[in-house]
Coordinates of C-alpha atoms and ligand atoms in Angstrom, one line a residue:
X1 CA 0.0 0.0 0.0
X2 CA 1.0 3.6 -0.6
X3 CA 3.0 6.0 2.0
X4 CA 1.9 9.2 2.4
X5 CA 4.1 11.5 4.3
X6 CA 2.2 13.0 6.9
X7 CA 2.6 17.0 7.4
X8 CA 2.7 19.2 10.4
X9 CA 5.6 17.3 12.4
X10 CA 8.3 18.9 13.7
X11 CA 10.3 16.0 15.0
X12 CA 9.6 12.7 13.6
X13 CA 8.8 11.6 9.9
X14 CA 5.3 10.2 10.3
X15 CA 3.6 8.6 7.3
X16 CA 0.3 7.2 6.6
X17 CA -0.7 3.9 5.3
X18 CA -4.2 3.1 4.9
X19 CA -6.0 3.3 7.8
X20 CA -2.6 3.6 9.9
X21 CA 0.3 5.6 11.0
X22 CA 4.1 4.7 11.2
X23 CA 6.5 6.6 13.4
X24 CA 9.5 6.1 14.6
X25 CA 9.6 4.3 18.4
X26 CA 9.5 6.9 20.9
X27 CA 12.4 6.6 23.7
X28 CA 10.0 5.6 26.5
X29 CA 7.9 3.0 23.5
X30 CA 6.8 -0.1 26.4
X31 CA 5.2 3.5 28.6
X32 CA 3.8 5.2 25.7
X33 CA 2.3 2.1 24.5
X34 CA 0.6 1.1 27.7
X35 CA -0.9 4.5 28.4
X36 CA -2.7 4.0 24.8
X37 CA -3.2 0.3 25.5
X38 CA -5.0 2.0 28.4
X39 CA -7.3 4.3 26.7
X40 CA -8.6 1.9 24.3
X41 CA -9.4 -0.4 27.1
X42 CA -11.6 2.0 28.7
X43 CA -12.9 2.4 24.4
X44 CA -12.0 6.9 25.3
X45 CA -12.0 7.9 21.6
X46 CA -9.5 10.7 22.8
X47 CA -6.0 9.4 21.7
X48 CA -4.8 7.2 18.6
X49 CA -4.5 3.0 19.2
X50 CA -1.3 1.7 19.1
X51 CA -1.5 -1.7 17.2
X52 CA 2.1 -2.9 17.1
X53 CA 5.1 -1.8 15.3
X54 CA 6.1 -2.7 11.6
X55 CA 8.7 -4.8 9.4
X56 CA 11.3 -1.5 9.9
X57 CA 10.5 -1.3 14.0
X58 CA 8.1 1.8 13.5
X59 CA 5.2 2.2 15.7
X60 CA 2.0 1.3 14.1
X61 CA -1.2 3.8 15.4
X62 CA -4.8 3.8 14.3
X63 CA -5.1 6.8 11.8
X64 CA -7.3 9.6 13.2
X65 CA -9.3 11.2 10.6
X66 CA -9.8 14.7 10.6
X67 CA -8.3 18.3 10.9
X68 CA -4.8 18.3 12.8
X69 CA -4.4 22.0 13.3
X70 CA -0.6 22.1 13.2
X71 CA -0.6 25.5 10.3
X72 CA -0.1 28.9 12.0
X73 CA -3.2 30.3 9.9
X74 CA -6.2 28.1 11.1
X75 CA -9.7 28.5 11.1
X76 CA -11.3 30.7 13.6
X77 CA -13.1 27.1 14.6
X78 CA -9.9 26.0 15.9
X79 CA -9.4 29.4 18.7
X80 CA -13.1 29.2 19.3
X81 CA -14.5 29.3 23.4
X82 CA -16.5 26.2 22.2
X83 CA -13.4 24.6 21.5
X84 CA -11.1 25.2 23.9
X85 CA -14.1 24.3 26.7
X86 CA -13.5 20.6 24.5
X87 CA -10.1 20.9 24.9
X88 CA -10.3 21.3 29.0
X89 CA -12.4 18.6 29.0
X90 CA -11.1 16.3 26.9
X91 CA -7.7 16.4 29.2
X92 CA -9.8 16.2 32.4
X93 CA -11.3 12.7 30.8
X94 CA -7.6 11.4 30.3
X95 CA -6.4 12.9 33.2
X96 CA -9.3 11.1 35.1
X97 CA -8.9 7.7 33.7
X98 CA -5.1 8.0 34.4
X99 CA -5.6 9.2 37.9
X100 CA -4.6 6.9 40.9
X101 CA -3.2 3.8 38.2
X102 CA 0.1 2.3 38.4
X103 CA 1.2 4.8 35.4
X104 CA 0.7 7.6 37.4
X105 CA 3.1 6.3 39.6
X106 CA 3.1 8.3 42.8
X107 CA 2.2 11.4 40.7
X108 CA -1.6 12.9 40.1
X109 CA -2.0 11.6 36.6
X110 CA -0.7 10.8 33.2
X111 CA 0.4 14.4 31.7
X112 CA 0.8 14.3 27.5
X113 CA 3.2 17.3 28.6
X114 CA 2.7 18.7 24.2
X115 CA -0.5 19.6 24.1
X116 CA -0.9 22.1 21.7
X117 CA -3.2 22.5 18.3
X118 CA -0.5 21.0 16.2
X119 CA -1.4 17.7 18.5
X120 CA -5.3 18.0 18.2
X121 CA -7.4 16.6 15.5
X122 CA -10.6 18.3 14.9
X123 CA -13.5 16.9 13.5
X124 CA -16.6 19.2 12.0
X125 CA -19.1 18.0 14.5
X126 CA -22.7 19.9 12.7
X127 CA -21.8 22.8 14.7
X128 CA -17.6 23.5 13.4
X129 CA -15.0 21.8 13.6
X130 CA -14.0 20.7 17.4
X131 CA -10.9 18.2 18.9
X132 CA -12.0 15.2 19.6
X133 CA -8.7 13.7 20.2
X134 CA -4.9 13.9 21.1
X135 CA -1.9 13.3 18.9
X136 CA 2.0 12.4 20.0
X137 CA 1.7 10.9 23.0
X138 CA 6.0 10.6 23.2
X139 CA 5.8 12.7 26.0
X140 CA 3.3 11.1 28.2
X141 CA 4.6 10.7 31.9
X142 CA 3.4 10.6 35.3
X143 CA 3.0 14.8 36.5
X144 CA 0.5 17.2 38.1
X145 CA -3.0 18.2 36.4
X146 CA -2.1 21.5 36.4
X147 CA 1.1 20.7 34.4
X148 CA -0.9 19.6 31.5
X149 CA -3.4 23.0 32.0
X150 CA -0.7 25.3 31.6
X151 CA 0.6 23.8 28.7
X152 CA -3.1 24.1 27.1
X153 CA -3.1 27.7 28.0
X154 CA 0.1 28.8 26.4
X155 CA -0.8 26.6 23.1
X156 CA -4.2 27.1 22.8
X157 CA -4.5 30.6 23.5
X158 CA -1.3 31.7 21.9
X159 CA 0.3 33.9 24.6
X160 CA 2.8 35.9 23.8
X161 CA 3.0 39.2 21.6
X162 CA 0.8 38.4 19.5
X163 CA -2.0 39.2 21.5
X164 CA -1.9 43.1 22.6
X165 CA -3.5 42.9 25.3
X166 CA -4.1 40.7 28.3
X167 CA -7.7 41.3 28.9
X168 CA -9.2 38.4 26.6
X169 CA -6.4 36.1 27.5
X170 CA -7.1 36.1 31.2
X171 CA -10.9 35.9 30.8
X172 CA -9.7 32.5 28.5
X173 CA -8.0 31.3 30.8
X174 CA -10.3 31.2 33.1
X175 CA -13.1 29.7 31.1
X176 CA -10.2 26.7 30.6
X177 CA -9.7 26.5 34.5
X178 CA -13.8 26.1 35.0
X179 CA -14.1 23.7 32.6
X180 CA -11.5 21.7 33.4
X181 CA -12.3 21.7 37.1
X182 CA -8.7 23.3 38.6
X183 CA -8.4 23.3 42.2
X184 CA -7.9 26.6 43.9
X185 CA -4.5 26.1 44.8
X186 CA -3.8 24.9 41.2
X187 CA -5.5 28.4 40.1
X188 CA -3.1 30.4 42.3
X189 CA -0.1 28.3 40.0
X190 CA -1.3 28.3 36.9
X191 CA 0.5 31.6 35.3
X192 CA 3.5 31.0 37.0
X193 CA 3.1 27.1 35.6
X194 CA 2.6 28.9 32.1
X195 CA 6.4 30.6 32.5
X196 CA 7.7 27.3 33.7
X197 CA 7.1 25.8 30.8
X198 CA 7.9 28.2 28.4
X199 CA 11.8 28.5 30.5
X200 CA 11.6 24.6 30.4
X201 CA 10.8 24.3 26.1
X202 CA 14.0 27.5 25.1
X203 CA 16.3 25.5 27.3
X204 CA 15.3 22.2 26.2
X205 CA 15.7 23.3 22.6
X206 CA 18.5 25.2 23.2
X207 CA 20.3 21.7 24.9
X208 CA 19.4 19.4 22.2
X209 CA 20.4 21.7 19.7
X210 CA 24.2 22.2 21.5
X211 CA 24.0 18.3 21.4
X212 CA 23.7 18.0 17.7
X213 CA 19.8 17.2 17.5
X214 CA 18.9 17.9 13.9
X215 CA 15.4 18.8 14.9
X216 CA 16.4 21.0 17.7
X217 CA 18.6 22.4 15.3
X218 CA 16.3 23.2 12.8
X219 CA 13.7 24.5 15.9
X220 CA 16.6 27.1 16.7
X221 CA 17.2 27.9 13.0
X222 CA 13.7 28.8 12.7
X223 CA 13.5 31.1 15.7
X224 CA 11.4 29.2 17.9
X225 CA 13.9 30.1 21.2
X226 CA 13.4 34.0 20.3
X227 CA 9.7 33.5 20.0
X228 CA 9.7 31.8 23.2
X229 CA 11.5 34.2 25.4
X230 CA 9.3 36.9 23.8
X231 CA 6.5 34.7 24.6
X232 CA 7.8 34.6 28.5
X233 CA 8.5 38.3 28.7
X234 CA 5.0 38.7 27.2
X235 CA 3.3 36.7 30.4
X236 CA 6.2 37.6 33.0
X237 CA 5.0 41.2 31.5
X238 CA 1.1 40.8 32.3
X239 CA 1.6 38.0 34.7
X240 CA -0.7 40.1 37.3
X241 CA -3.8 40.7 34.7
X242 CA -3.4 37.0 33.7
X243 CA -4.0 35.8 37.2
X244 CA -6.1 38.5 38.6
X245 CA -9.6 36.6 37.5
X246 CA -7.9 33.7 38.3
X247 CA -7.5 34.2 42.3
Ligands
ADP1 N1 -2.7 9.0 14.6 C1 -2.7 10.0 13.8 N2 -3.8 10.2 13.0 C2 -3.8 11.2 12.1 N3 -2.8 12.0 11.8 C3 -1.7 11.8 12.5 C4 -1.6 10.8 13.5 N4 -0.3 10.9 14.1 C5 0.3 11.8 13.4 N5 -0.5 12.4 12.5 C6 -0.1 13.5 11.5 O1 1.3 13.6 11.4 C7 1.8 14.8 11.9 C8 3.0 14.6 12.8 O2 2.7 13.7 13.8 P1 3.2 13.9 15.3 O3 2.9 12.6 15.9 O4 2.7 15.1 15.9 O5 4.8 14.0 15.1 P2 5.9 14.9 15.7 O6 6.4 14.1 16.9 O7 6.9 15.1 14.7 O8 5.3 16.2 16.2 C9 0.7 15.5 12.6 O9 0.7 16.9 12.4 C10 -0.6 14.9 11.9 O10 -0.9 15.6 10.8
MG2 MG1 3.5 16.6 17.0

């Protein structure tokens, strides 16, 4: 059957056959595998089935179709309130299942730790096109609820200097801590969880790159560590507007 090479990846060469995907094995493959072996057993629709790996060692996944909105330029769908309530509570489904099992280990839950749009397939549901599931699950380790949250809110609502002001961004992020359901000491971390991250991803790229990673490389080639350091003076900048409808 035909490859087709899959677009929108920044890491790994992903190609579709059929009704499958082929990627390369993540690091951590035997935990990866059983946190998906996991959600199909409890049949949550949210995440991609792993079904084995291939003749050249490549993971095999189910093929989700739909929209995987990984382009800059998306449609207004994609940054809609209806959506990102979906989002929230698509992570507090997996983040539920996950809770208490032996792959939490003695941590809260299962964190996908890349949750972004470039990870999300949408799917036009009557009403426009909303996720219904979660891509690249490489990352998936035992963490804290909140860990996942912030990472939604700096993907999913873009922050940084793109938006001018803070206003709409906080009011968003509150509408993603209510429908997730974040404690109120989670709430009070949230923002500061937000520049966490954002330190955590420049240095990260900025290590794999010194270490010869082609694909950290080419993140650094492209700019990404300026646009996140701009992105963290953006929130470090508003960080008490971001949090005020938040505490
Ligand atoms: N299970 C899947 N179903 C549908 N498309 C997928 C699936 N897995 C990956 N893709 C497509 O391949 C692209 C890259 O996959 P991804 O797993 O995110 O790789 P990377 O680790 O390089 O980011 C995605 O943007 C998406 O378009
Ligand atoms: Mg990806």
């Amino acid at each position: 059957m035909r490859e087709e090479l899959l677009a929108g990846g920044h890491i790994n060469e992903v190609v579709r056959i059929g009704d499958t995907v082929r990627r390369p094995m993540p690091d951590r493959a035997p935990y990866v595998h059983d946190v998906l072996r996991m959600f199909a057993q409890h049949k949550w629709p949210g995440a991609p089935k792993y079904l084995g790996s291939d003749e050249q060692e490549r993971e095999v996944l189910t093929y989700l179709e739909g929209h995987v909105a990984w382009e800059p330029a998306q449609p207004p769908d994609v940054w809609s309130e209806e959506s990102l309530v979906r989002v929230a509570k698509l992570v507090r489904q997996f983040h539920d299942l996950t809770a208490g099992t032996r792959l939490a280990e003695d941590e809260e839950v299962v964190c996908h730790n890349d949750l972004s749009p470039k990870n999300t397939v949408y799917r036009d549901d009557g009403m426009g096109l909303r996720p219904y599931a979660f891509i690249d699950w490489d990352g998936a380790a035992p963490g804290r609820r909140l860990h996942d949250v912030a990472h939604v809110c700096w993907q999913f609502l873009d922050l940084g200097p793109r938006r001018s002001n803070p206003a709409g961004p906080a009011r968003l992020l509150l509408l993603i801590a209510d429908s997730y359901g974040l404690t109120t000491r989670d709430r009070k971390e949230l923002v500061e969880t937000i520049l966490w991250w954002q330190d955590r991803c420049w240095r990260g790229i900025e290590a794999g790159a010194s270490e010869g990673d082609p694909a950290m490389q080419a993140l650094v080639d492209g700019g990404h560590v300026y646009a996140i350091h701009d992105a963290y003076a953006w929130v470090a900048d508003h960080r008490a507007a971001l949090e005020a409808p938040l505490v």
